[in-house]
mmCIF file of C-alpha atoms and ligand atoms in Angstrom:
data_model
loop_
_atom_site.group_PDB
_atom_site.id
_atom_site.type_symbol
_atom_site.label_atom_id
_atom_site.label_comp_id
_atom_site.label_asym_id
_atom_site.label_seq_id
_atom_site.Cartn_x
_atom_site.Cartn_y
_atom_site.Cartn_z
ATOM 1 C CA MET A 1 18.689 15.784 55.320
ATOM 2 C CA GLU A 2 20.654 18.111 53.066
ATOM 3 C CA GLU A 3 18.431 20.135 50.756
ATOM 4 C CA TRP A 4 20.397 19.091 47.643
ATOM 5 C CA ILE A 5 19.793 15.404 48.447
ATOM 6 C CA ASN A 6 16.089 16.155 48.783
ATOM 7 C CA GLY A 7 16.236 17.920 45.425
ATOM 8 C CA LEU A 8 17.825 14.823 43.915
ATOM 9 C CA ILE A 9 15.080 12.619 45.377
ATOM 10 C CA LEU A 10 12.415 14.900 43.887
ATOM 11 C CA LEU A 11 14.210 14.770 40.530
ATOM 12 C CA ILE A 12 14.258 10.945 40.625
ATOM 13 C CA LEU A 13 10.536 10.942 41.435
ATOM 14 C CA ALA A 14 9.858 13.349 38.571
ATOM 15 C CA ILE A 15 11.841 11.137 36.148
ATOM 16 C CA GLY A 16 9.926 8.091 37.416
ATOM 17 C CA HIS A 17 6.648 9.913 36.825
ATOM 18 C CA PHE A 18 7.811 10.878 33.310
ATOM 19 C CA GLU A 19 8.633 7.226 32.578
ATOM 20 C CA LEU A 20 5.174 6.080 33.710
ATOM 21 C CA TRP A 21 3.429 8.419 31.264
ATOM 22 C CA VAL A 22 5.860 7.522 28.489
ATOM 23 C CA THR A 23 5.072 3.861 29.168
ATOM 24 C CA PHE A 24 1.364 4.651 28.911
ATOM 25 C CA ILE A 25 1.725 6.593 25.658
ATOM 26 C CA ASN A 26 4.068 4.030 24.067
ATOM 27 C CA ARG A 27 1.733 1.133 24.816
ATOM 28 C CA THR A 28 -1.466 2.887 23.753
ATOM 29 C CA HIS A 29 0.150 3.921 20.463
ATOM 30 C CA ALA A 30 0.884 0.234 19.808
ATOM 31 C CA LEU A 31 -2.839 -0.567 19.889
ATOM 32 C CA PRO A 32 -5.460 -0.206 17.136
ATOM 33 C CA ILE A 33 -6.757 3.154 18.384
ATOM 34 C CA HIS A 34 -7.611 5.817 15.818
ATOM 35 C CA GLU A 35 -5.551 8.994 15.625
ATOM 36 C CA PRO A 36 -8.117 11.471 17.093
ATOM 37 C CA THR A 37 -8.276 9.429 20.329
ATOM 38 C CA LEU A 38 -4.497 9.023 20.438
ATOM 39 C CA LYS A 39 -4.119 12.760 19.971
ATOM 40 C CA LYS A 40 -6.288 13.390 23.055
ATOM 41 C CA MET A 41 -4.177 10.902 25.023
ATOM 42 C CA ARG A 42 -1.015 12.712 23.939
ATOM 43 C CA HIS A 43 -2.427 16.057 25.061
ATOM 44 C CA ILE A 44 -3.334 14.655 28.491
ATOM 45 C CA THR A 45 0.176 13.190 28.719
ATOM 46 C CA TYR A 46 1.843 16.507 27.842
ATOM 47 C CA VAL A 47 -0.168 18.276 30.569
ATOM 48 C CA MET A 48 0.819 15.639 33.133
ATOM 49 C CA LEU A 49 4.469 15.616 32.058
ATOM 50 C CA LEU A 50 4.732 19.367 32.535
ATOM 51 C CA GLY A 51 2.321 19.768 35.435
ATOM 52 C CA PHE A 52 3.467 17.056 37.839
ATOM 53 C CA PRO A 53 7.064 18.291 38.322
ATOM 54 C CA LEU A 54 5.720 21.804 38.997
ATOM 55 C CA VAL A 55 3.297 20.489 41.645
ATOM 56 C CA LEU A 56 5.933 18.147 43.090
ATOM 57 C CA PHE A 57 8.660 20.753 43.483
ATOM 58 C CA GLY A 58 6.174 23.465 44.432
ATOM 59 C CA ALA A 59 4.132 21.522 46.997
ATOM 60 C CA VAL A 60 6.511 18.925 48.443
ATOM 61 C CA GLY A 61 9.670 20.911 47.809
ATOM 62 C CA LEU A 62 8.645 24.409 48.882
ATOM 63 C CA TYR A 63 5.304 24.292 50.679
ATOM 64 C CA SER A 64 4.344 21.154 52.619
ATOM 65 C CA PRO A 65 6.533 19.701 54.013
ATOM 66 C CA GLY A 66 8.939 21.955 52.044
ATOM 67 C CA VAL A 67 11.873 19.522 51.898
ATOM 68 C CA LEU A 68 13.896 22.003 49.812
ATOM 69 C CA VAL A 69 13.596 24.692 52.490
ATOM 70 C CA GLY A 70 14.246 22.761 55.702
ATOM 71 C CA GLY A 71 11.032 20.697 55.943
ATOM 72 C CA GLU A 72 11.043 17.048 57.104
ATOM 73 C CA TRP A 73 9.926 14.036 55.025
ATOM 74 C CA SER A 74 8.136 12.705 58.150
ATOM 75 C CA ARG A 75 5.566 15.494 57.699
ATOM 76 C CA LEU A 76 4.730 14.343 54.160
ATOM 77 C CA SER A 77 0.996 13.877 53.563
ATOM 78 C CA PHE A 78 -0.152 10.230 53.414
ATOM 79 C CA TRP A 79 -1.661 10.770 49.947
ATOM 80 C CA TRP A 80 1.714 11.405 48.368
ATOM 81 C CA LYS A 81 3.068 8.002 49.452
ATOM 82 C CA PRO A 82 1.333 5.706 46.873
ATOM 83 C CA VAL A 83 2.210 8.265 44.164
ATOM 84 C CA PHE A 84 5.857 8.122 45.193
ATOM 85 C CA VAL A 85 5.847 4.297 45.146
ATOM 86 C CA LEU A 86 4.612 4.398 41.549
ATOM 87 C CA CYS A 87 7.248 7.007 40.672
ATOM 88 C CA VAL A 88 10.010 4.822 42.139
ATOM 89 C CA LEU A 89 8.774 1.892 40.028
ATOM 90 C CA GLY A 90 8.775 4.202 37.012
ATOM 91 C CA PHE A 91 12.343 5.242 37.740
ATOM 92 C CA LEU A 92 13.428 1.582 37.891
ATOM 93 C CA GLY A 93 11.787 1.058 34.494
ATOM 94 C CA PHE A 94 13.663 4.105 33.205
ATOM 95 C CA LEU A 95 16.975 2.599 34.380
ATOM 96 C CA VAL A 96 16.175 -0.684 32.618
ATOM 97 C CA SER A 97 15.516 1.211 29.345
ATOM 98 C CA VAL A 98 18.747 3.188 29.632
ATOM 99 C CA PHE A 99 20.876 0.116 30.393
ATOM 100 C CA ARG A 100 19.235 -1.810 27.567
ATOM 101 C CA HIS A 101 20.082 1.036 25.208
ATOM 102 C CA LEU A 102 23.670 1.367 26.429
ATOM 103 C CA PHE A 103 24.370 -2.371 26.250
ATOM 104 C CA TYR A 104 22.642 -3.093 22.940
ATOM 105 C CA ARG A 105 24.868 -5.199 20.701
ATOM 106 C CA VAL A 106 24.065 -6.285 17.166
ATOM 107 C CA PRO A 107 23.680 -10.063 16.771
ATOM 108 C CA ARG A 108 26.657 -11.957 15.401
ATOM 109 C CA LEU A 109 24.620 -12.826 12.335
ATOM 110 C CA GLN A 110 25.041 -9.225 11.209
ATOM 111 C CA THR A 111 28.589 -9.489 9.970
ATOM 112 C CA GLU A 112 28.985 -6.152 8.197
ATOM 113 C CA SER A 113 27.451 -2.706 8.405
ATOM 114 C CA HIS A 114 28.282 0.386 6.386
ATOM 115 C CA SER A 115 26.428 3.619 6.151
ATOM 116 C CA GLU A 116 26.421 6.640 3.924
ATOM 117 C CA MET A 117 24.863 9.893 5.053
ATOM 118 C CA ILE A 118 23.086 11.735 2.239
ATOM 119 C CA ASP A 119 21.875 15.293 2.761
ATOM 120 C CA ILE A 120 19.045 15.374 0.240
ATOM 121 C CA ARG A 121 18.368 19.112 0.675
ATOM 122 C CA GLU A 122 22.013 19.928 -0.008
ATOM 123 C CA LYS A 123 22.072 17.508 -2.931
ATOM 124 C CA LEU A 124 19.020 19.033 -4.627
ATOM 125 C CA GLY A 125 19.973 22.578 -3.696
ATOM 126 C CA HIS A 126 16.478 23.871 -2.970
ATOM 127 C CA GLU A 127 13.942 24.044 -0.131
ATOM 128 C CA LEU A 128 12.112 20.793 0.609
ATOM 129 C CA ILE A 129 9.695 21.970 3.299
ATOM 130 C CA GLY A 130 6.079 22.158 2.138
ATOM 131 C CA ASP A 131 2.933 23.282 3.937
ATOM 132 C CA GLY A 132 1.824 19.947 5.403
ATOM 133 C CA PRO A 133 1.091 19.127 9.071
ATOM 134 C CA TYR A 134 3.622 20.333 11.656
ATOM 135 C CA HIS A 135 5.752 21.941 8.905
ATOM 136 C CA TYR A 136 6.895 24.550 11.468
ATOM 137 C CA LEU A 137 8.967 21.818 13.159
ATOM 138 C CA ALA A 138 10.868 20.950 9.989
ATOM 139 C CA GLY A 139 13.111 24.010 10.021
ATOM 140 C CA LEU A 140 14.232 23.746 13.641
ATOM 141 C CA PRO A 141 18.001 23.871 14.239
ATOM 142 C CA PHE A 142 19.789 20.480 14.409
ATOM 143 C CA ASN A 143 16.785 18.749 12.853
ATOM 144 C CA GLU A 144 18.104 15.737 10.898
ATOM 145 C CA ILE A 145 15.085 15.059 8.690
ATOM 146 C CA PHE A 146 16.919 15.765 5.424
ATOM 147 C CA CYS A 147 20.089 13.863 6.228
ATOM 148 C CA VAL A 148 19.263 10.273 5.346
ATOM 149 C CA GLU A 149 21.366 7.275 6.257
ATOM 150 C CA PHE A 150 21.706 4.705 3.510
ATOM 151 C CA SER A 151 22.702 1.683 5.581
ATOM 152 C CA ARG A 152 24.114 -1.486 4.051
ATOM 153 C CA LYS A 153 24.026 -4.509 6.314
ATOM 154 C CA THR A 154 25.083 -8.102 5.729
ATOM 155 C CA PHE A 155 23.244 -10.918 7.497
ATOM 156 C CA VAL A 156 24.493 -14.487 7.588
ATOM 157 C CA MET A 157 21.353 -16.629 7.437
ATOM 158 C CA GLU A 158 21.495 -20.200 8.600
ATOM 159 C CA ARG A 159 18.776 -21.501 6.283
ATOM 160 C CA LEU A 160 19.573 -19.444 3.206
ATOM 161 C CA PRO A 161 20.181 -21.752 0.212
ATOM 162 C CA ALA A 162 23.785 -21.527 -1.020
ATOM 163 C CA ALA A 163 22.506 -20.595 -4.480
ATOM 164 C CA TRP A 164 21.073 -17.387 -3.001
ATOM 165 C CA ASP A 165 24.304 -16.253 -1.404
ATOM 166 C CA GLY A 166 24.529 -12.491 -1.914
ATOM 167 C CA LEU A 167 20.781 -11.909 -2.357
ATOM 168 C CA THR A 168 19.998 -8.235 -1.762
ATOM 169 C CA ILE A 169 16.832 -6.706 -0.321
ATOM 170 C CA LEU A 170 16.040 -3.008 -0.356
ATOM 171 C CA HIS A 171 14.106 -2.295 2.843
ATOM 172 C CA LEU A 172 12.046 0.885 2.790
ATOM 173 C CA SER A 173 9.650 1.905 5.526
ATOM 174 C CA ASP A 174 7.480 4.766 6.817
ATOM 175 C CA LEU A 175 7.492 7.248 3.957
ATOM 176 C CA HIS A 176 4.619 9.274 5.468
ATOM 177 C CA PHE A 177 3.815 11.413 2.440
ATOM 178 C CA SER A 178 1.975 14.433 3.846
ATOM 179 C CA GLY A 179 3.215 17.532 2.047
ATOM 180 C CA THR A 180 5.392 18.586 4.962
ATOM 181 C CA LEU A 181 8.413 17.314 3.075
ATOM 182 C CA THR A 182 7.927 17.858 -0.634
ATOM 183 C CA ARG A 183 7.587 15.267 -3.360
ATOM 184 C CA ASP A 184 11.133 16.056 -4.564
ATOM 185 C CA TYR A 185 12.601 14.760 -1.313
ATOM 186 C CA PHE A 186 10.991 11.336 -1.723
ATOM 187 C CA GLY A 187 11.647 11.249 -5.479
ATOM 188 C CA GLU A 188 15.366 11.788 -4.956
ATOM 189 C CA LEU A 189 15.491 9.299 -2.109
ATOM 190 C CA CYS A 190 13.843 6.604 -4.257
ATOM 191 C CA ARG A 191 16.176 7.418 -7.157
ATOM 192 C CA ILE A 192 19.220 6.875 -4.909
ATOM 193 C CA ALA A 193 17.696 3.699 -3.442
ATOM 194 C CA GLY A 194 16.995 2.349 -6.934
ATOM 195 C CA GLU A 195 20.644 2.791 -7.947
ATOM 196 C CA SER A 196 21.564 0.030 -5.509
ATOM 197 C CA GLN A 197 19.872 -2.443 -7.899
ATOM 198 C CA PRO A 198 18.431 -4.817 -5.283
ATOM 199 C CA ASP A 199 17.122 -8.287 -6.088
ATOM 200 C CA LEU A 200 13.987 -7.689 -4.026
ATOM 201 C CA ILE A 201 12.240 -4.635 -2.603
ATOM 202 C CA ILE A 202 10.182 -4.550 0.582
ATOM 203 C CA PHE A 203 8.082 -1.629 1.842
ATOM 204 C CA SER A 204 6.949 -2.183 5.431
ATOM 205 C CA GLY A 205 4.097 0.306 5.678
ATOM 206 C CA ASP A 206 2.974 3.865 6.493
ATOM 207 C CA LEU A 207 2.884 5.270 2.990
ATOM 208 C CA LEU A 208 1.010 8.501 3.678
ATOM 209 C CA ASP A 209 -0.818 10.825 6.026
ATOM 210 C CA GLU A 210 -2.643 12.872 3.379
ATOM 211 C CA MET A 211 -4.594 11.179 0.589
ATOM 212 C CA HIS A 212 -3.845 13.953 -1.898
ATOM 213 C CA CYS A 213 -0.230 12.701 -1.926
ATOM 214 C CA LEU A 214 -1.224 9.349 -3.409
ATOM 215 C CA ASP A 215 -0.184 10.388 -6.898
ATOM 216 C CA TRP A 216 3.374 10.923 -5.614
ATOM 217 C CA LEU A 217 3.721 7.173 -6.171
ATOM 218 C CA ASP A 218 4.398 7.840 -9.864
ATOM 219 C CA GLU A 219 7.677 9.598 -9.066
ATOM 220 C CA THR A 220 8.663 7.508 -6.067
ATOM 221 C CA LEU A 221 7.859 3.846 -5.451
ATOM 222 C CA GLU A 222 6.773 3.199 -9.040
ATOM 223 C CA GLN A 223 10.280 4.088 -10.204
ATOM 224 C CA LEU A 224 11.851 1.260 -8.213
ATOM 225 C CA GLU A 225 12.453 -2.075 -9.894
ATOM 226 C CA ALA A 226 13.793 -5.444 -8.795
ATOM 227 C CA PRO A 227 14.023 -8.786 -10.649
ATOM 228 C CA LEU A 228 12.336 -10.720 -7.821
ATOM 229 C CA GLY A 229 9.619 -8.147 -7.350
ATOM 230 C CA ARG A 230 8.368 -5.403 -5.030
ATOM 231 C CA TYR A 231 6.244 -6.288 -2.007
ATOM 232 C CA PHE A 232 4.350 -4.180 0.500
ATOM 233 C CA ILE A 233 2.112 -4.046 3.507
ATOM 234 C CA LEU A 234 0.385 -0.991 4.981
ATOM 235 C CA GLY A 235 0.793 0.590 8.414
ATOM 236 C CA ASN A 236 -1.285 2.229 11.103
ATOM 237 C CA HIS A 237 -1.115 5.663 9.443
ATOM 238 C CA ASP A 238 -2.486 4.145 6.211
ATOM 239 C CA TRP A 239 -5.219 2.552 8.370
ATOM 240 C CA ASN A 240 -6.138 6.070 9.517
ATOM 241 C CA GLN A 241 -6.571 7.043 5.849
ATOM 242 C CA GLN A 242 -8.427 5.303 3.011
ATOM 243 C CA SER A 243 -6.334 2.161 3.181
ATOM 244 C CA GLU A 244 -8.059 0.230 0.389
ATOM 245 C CA GLN A 245 -7.479 3.113 -2.025
ATOM 246 C CA ILE A 246 -3.785 3.130 -1.047
ATOM 247 C CA ARG A 247 -3.582 -0.631 -1.520
ATOM 248 C CA THR A 248 -5.165 -0.410 -4.953
ATOM 249 C CA ALA A 249 -2.844 2.412 -6.036
ATOM 250 C CA LEU A 250 0.239 0.382 -5.098
ATOM 251 C CA THR A 251 -0.934 -2.853 -6.739
ATOM 252 C CA ARG A 252 -1.826 -0.965 -9.934
ATOM 253 C CA ARG A 253 1.796 0.133 -10.054
ATOM 254 C CA GLY A 254 3.097 -3.417 -9.888
ATOM 255 C CA TRP A 255 3.665 -3.735 -6.147
ATOM 256 C CA MET A 256 2.528 -7.041 -4.619
ATOM 257 C CA ASP A 257 0.331 -6.861 -1.520
ATOM 258 C CA VAL A 258 1.417 -9.539 0.980
ATOM 259 C CA SER A 259 -0.773 -8.443 3.879
ATOM 260 C CA SER A 260 -2.452 -11.357 5.725
ATOM 261 C CA GLN A 261 -1.174 -13.811 3.135
ATOM 262 C CA THR A 262 1.825 -15.688 1.841
ATOM 263 C CA LEU A 263 3.360 -15.602 -1.623
ATOM 264 C CA GLN A 264 5.842 -18.207 -2.706
ATOM 265 C CA LEU A 265 8.318 -17.736 -5.510
ATOM 266 C CA GLU A 266 10.887 -20.038 -7.007
ATOM 267 C CA TYR A 267 14.379 -18.672 -7.377
ATOM 268 C CA ALA A 268 17.546 -20.547 -8.358
ATOM 269 C CA GLY A 269 15.978 -23.916 -7.579
ATOM 270 C CA HIS A 270 14.623 -22.991 -4.143
ATOM 271 C CA SER A 271 11.407 -21.512 -2.769
ATOM 272 C CA LEU A 272 11.146 -18.164 -1.020
ATOM 273 C CA LEU A 273 8.027 -17.421 0.980
ATOM 274 C CA ILE A 274 7.122 -13.778 1.520
ATOM 275 C CA ALA A 275 4.360 -13.110 4.028
ATOM 276 C CA GLY A 276 2.936 -9.934 5.526
ATOM 277 C CA THR A 277 1.054 -8.845 8.607
ATOM 278 C CA GLU A 278 -0.622 -5.552 9.428
ATOM 279 C CA VAL A 279 -1.820 -6.816 12.824
ATOM 280 C CA PRO A 280 -3.047 -5.225 15.082
ATOM 281 C CA TRP A 281 -4.533 -2.601 12.742
ATOM 282 C CA MET A 282 -5.745 -4.581 9.730
ATOM 283 C CA GLY A 283 -6.246 -8.182 8.621
ATOM 284 C CA GLU A 284 -4.783 -11.136 10.444
ATOM 285 C CA HIS A 285 -1.548 -13.035 10.688
ATOM 286 C CA PRO A 286 -0.814 -15.149 7.577
ATOM 287 C CA VAL A 287 -1.088 -18.918 7.784
ATOM 288 C CA LEU A 288 2.007 -20.744 6.551
ATOM 289 C CA PRO A 289 1.503 -23.308 3.753
ATOM 290 C CA ALA A 290 3.047 -25.991 5.981
ATOM 291 C CA GLN A 291 0.270 -25.349 8.535
ATOM 292 C CA ARG A 292 -2.288 -25.963 5.768
ATOM 293 C CA GLY A 293 -0.649 -29.287 4.955
ATOM 294 C CA GLU A 294 1.200 -27.918 1.916
ATOM 295 C CA GLY A 295 4.935 -28.019 1.241
ATOM 296 C CA ALA A 296 7.229 -25.829 3.332
ATOM 297 C CA ALA A 297 9.354 -23.161 1.630
ATOM 298 C CA ASP A 298 13.146 -23.087 1.963
ATOM 299 C CA PHE A 299 13.266 -19.583 3.418
ATOM 300 C CA LEU A 300 10.562 -17.590 5.203
ATOM 301 C CA LEU A 301 10.471 -13.793 5.064
ATOM 302 C CA LEU A 302 7.870 -11.827 7.015
ATOM 303 C CA VAL A 303 7.031 -8.175 6.499
ATOM 304 C CA SER A 304 5.417 -6.703 9.602
ATOM 305 C CA HIS A 305 4.680 -3.051 10.137
ATOM 306 C CA THR A 306 5.348 -3.235 13.855
ATOM 307 C CA PRO A 307 8.206 -5.106 15.529
ATOM 308 C CA ASP A 308 5.617 -6.167 18.133
ATOM 309 C CA ASN A 309 4.913 -9.212 15.946
ATOM 310 C CA PHE A 310 8.497 -10.443 16.414
ATOM 311 C CA TYR A 311 7.678 -13.011 19.101
ATOM 312 C CA TRP A 312 4.814 -14.379 17.041
ATOM 313 C CA ALA A 313 7.154 -14.600 14.004
ATOM 314 C CA CYS A 314 9.687 -16.525 16.130
ATOM 315 C CA SER A 315 6.997 -19.013 17.124
ATOM 316 C CA GLN A 316 6.158 -19.545 13.435
ATOM 317 C CA GLY A 317 9.761 -20.206 12.409
ATOM 318 C CA TYR A 318 10.324 -17.207 10.140
ATOM 319 C CA ASP A 319 13.948 -16.709 9.148
ATOM 320 C CA LEU A 320 13.835 -12.967 8.623
ATOM 321 C CA VAL A 321 11.392 -10.257 9.705
ATOM 322 C CA LEU A 322 11.459 -6.733 8.278
ATOM 323 C CA ALA A 323 9.635 -4.047 10.264
ATOM 324 C CA GLY A 324 9.387 -0.290 10.735
ATOM 325 C CA HIS A 325 6.770 1.768 12.607
ATOM 326 C CA THR A 326 8.847 2.923 15.587
ATOM 327 C CA HIS A 327 11.017 5.391 13.593
ATOM 328 C CA GLY A 328 13.936 4.681 15.927
ATOM 329 C CA GLY A 329 12.148 6.856 18.470
ATOM 330 C CA GLN A 330 12.780 9.928 16.202
ATOM 331 C CA VAL A 331 14.377 11.855 19.077
ATOM 332 C CA ARG A 332 17.175 10.210 21.027
ATOM 333 C CA LEU A 333 18.701 11.726 24.105
ATOM 334 C CA PRO A 334 22.418 11.349 24.790
ATOM 335 C CA VAL A 335 23.023 8.341 27.094
ATOM 336 C CA VAL A 336 19.270 7.773 27.601
ATOM 337 C CA GLY A 337 18.562 6.871 23.944
ATOM 338 C CA PRO A 338 15.044 6.765 22.478
ATOM 339 C CA VAL A 339 12.121 7.722 24.710
ATOM 340 C CA PHE A 340 8.917 7.564 22.684
ATOM 341 C CA ALA A 341 8.241 4.421 20.654
ATOM 342 C CA PRO A 342 4.765 3.089 19.793
ATOM 343 C CA SER A 343 5.400 -0.479 20.882
ATOM 344 C CA VAL A 344 4.217 -2.864 23.574
ATOM 345 C CA HIS A 345 7.924 -3.407 24.232
ATOM 346 C CA GLY A 346 8.556 0.307 24.721
ATOM 347 C CA THR A 347 11.908 1.327 23.265
ATOM 348 C CA ARG A 348 13.338 -2.204 23.125
ATOM 349 C CA TYR A 349 12.904 -2.681 19.355
ATOM 350 C CA THR A 350 12.957 0.913 18.109
ATOM 351 C CA SER A 351 15.562 0.195 15.424
ATOM 352 C CA GLY A 352 18.401 -2.129 14.535
ATOM 353 C CA THR A 353 18.876 -5.869 14.275
ATOM 354 C CA PHE A 354 17.708 -8.454 16.801
ATOM 355 C CA TYR A 355 17.912 -12.219 16.998
ATOM 356 C CA ARG A 356 15.710 -14.634 18.885
ATOM 357 C CA LYS A 357 14.984 -18.339 18.422
ATOM 358 C CA LYS A 358 16.528 -18.512 14.915
ATOM 359 C CA THR A 359 14.589 -15.482 13.678
ATOM 360 C CA LEU A 360 16.391 -12.299 12.680
ATOM 361 C CA LEU A 361 14.503 -9.005 12.962
ATOM 362 C CA HIS A 362 15.506 -5.828 11.147
ATOM 363 C CA VAL A 363 13.710 -2.682 12.293
ATOM 364 C CA SER A 364 14.158 0.317 10.023
ATOM 365 C CA ARG A 365 14.111 3.855 11.441
ATOM 366 C CA GLY A 366 12.046 4.708 8.377
ATOM 367 C CA VAL A 367 12.273 7.601 5.984
ATOM 368 C CA SER A 368 9.928 10.128 7.560
ATOM 369 C CA GLY A 369 7.097 10.592 10.092
ATOM 370 C CA ILE A 370 4.011 12.709 10.691
ATOM 371 C CA HIS A 371 6.111 14.859 13.041
ATOM 372 C CA PRO A 372 9.065 16.130 10.949
ATOM 373 C CA LEU A 373 11.525 16.064 13.806
ATOM 374 C CA ARG A 374 14.597 13.919 14.303
ATOM 375 C CA PHE A 375 17.522 14.274 16.655
ATOM 376 C CA LEU A 376 20.373 11.751 16.920
ATOM 377 C CA CYS A 377 18.083 9.516 14.870
ATOM 378 C CA PRO A 378 18.406 10.209 11.133
ATOM 379 C CA PRO A 379 15.965 8.764 8.585
ATOM 380 C CA GLU A 380 17.068 5.473 7.096
ATOM 381 C CA PHE A 381 16.670 3.111 4.199
ATOM 382 C CA SER A 382 18.651 -0.110 3.964
ATOM 383 C CA LEU A 383 20.170 -2.516 1.521
ATOM 384 C CA LEU A 384 20.356 -5.904 3.200
ATOM 385 C CA THR A 385 22.673 -8.569 1.790
ATOM 386 C CA LEU A 386 21.963 -12.162 2.801
ATOM 387 C CA ARG A 387 24.847 -14.601 2.992
ATOM 388 C CA ALA A 388 24.566 -18.368 3.242
ATOM 389 C CA ARG A 389 26.873 -19.627 5.937
ATOM 390 C CA PRO A 390 25.755 -21.597 8.974
ATOM 391 C CA VAL A 391 26.621 -19.739 12.160
ATOM 392 C CA VAL A 392 25.579 -20.745 15.638
ATOM 393 C CA GLU A 393 24.365 -17.761 17.677
ATOM 394 C CA THR A 394 25.334 -17.822 21.318
HETATM 395 FE FE1 FE2 B 1 5.317 5.355 10.710
#
């Protein structure tokens, strides 16, 4: 066989191997495992991702059987064969991810979408990189961490009462205060978000990675106001910190904690239920009032840190789910799309809008991350407008 074809086969096997380790790291990061253990898993993964292609091309390609230098596949050692089968399966999984990314279409219920790119560093005119974790990544060329997308999306919701037509929700997620990006960055971002004057504000978790940043709340989330209130849950990075202290700090500043519970408010003659879940890291899924034998609300909104709770939310009959956690993958490759995403679904729900069984899911790419690195995946906060018009999704 031609050497270049053999090279292509080795490349496919190497990509398949890469996909297997990415699958492992994505799924483990979706589980309630503390950061020190996850960090060890990541280090093992990095070694395997770099080491395997070297061994593959070196051993099989050049040494035994040396398929890149005239060797025959028939002389391949038996022990490589099960490895290659796994790599082929990995490559098929890789193809599925790529096709899913390329053929993603927003649901028809999302009728409008506009975005405004705001370069916060340029706007403020001074340096916004601090001395927090991984700060050396922040200044890399083409890094998009300071160029935030303010997305405005309109969703037509089948069960939205007509009196609520035009209701706006500011969806913020994954602030990750750590000191790597300075307080000014988040202060300006919240100031811009507040100018949109939403009816309701939702924060879907991961407030910080360093507890000393907790007092940044005074100049950020505390400044936001909405007539129907501000609601939050925490995320896995908050779970790795002193989560109860974070919870207390937010509630003291007027934010309502909806984790593991439901809150019902009356608005324009109808009832809105806001529930939250921090599963699998903290608490438990909320129980709907209707399941306790109490009256059902007119519209059900769930705040979930991870999109992994989407299927559960569908089974419960939620109308809208707001999630974050996956950061859009943070780094997206041309054609391939996102690669790393801490979800049991891999990259399937990394960001965007999804619809299943009458439940609409909006996954925010979030504002920041512990690793200050973004490529083809800018930070995001969203103003969601809900419209009342029955539409049948096909
Ligand atoms: Fe996060």
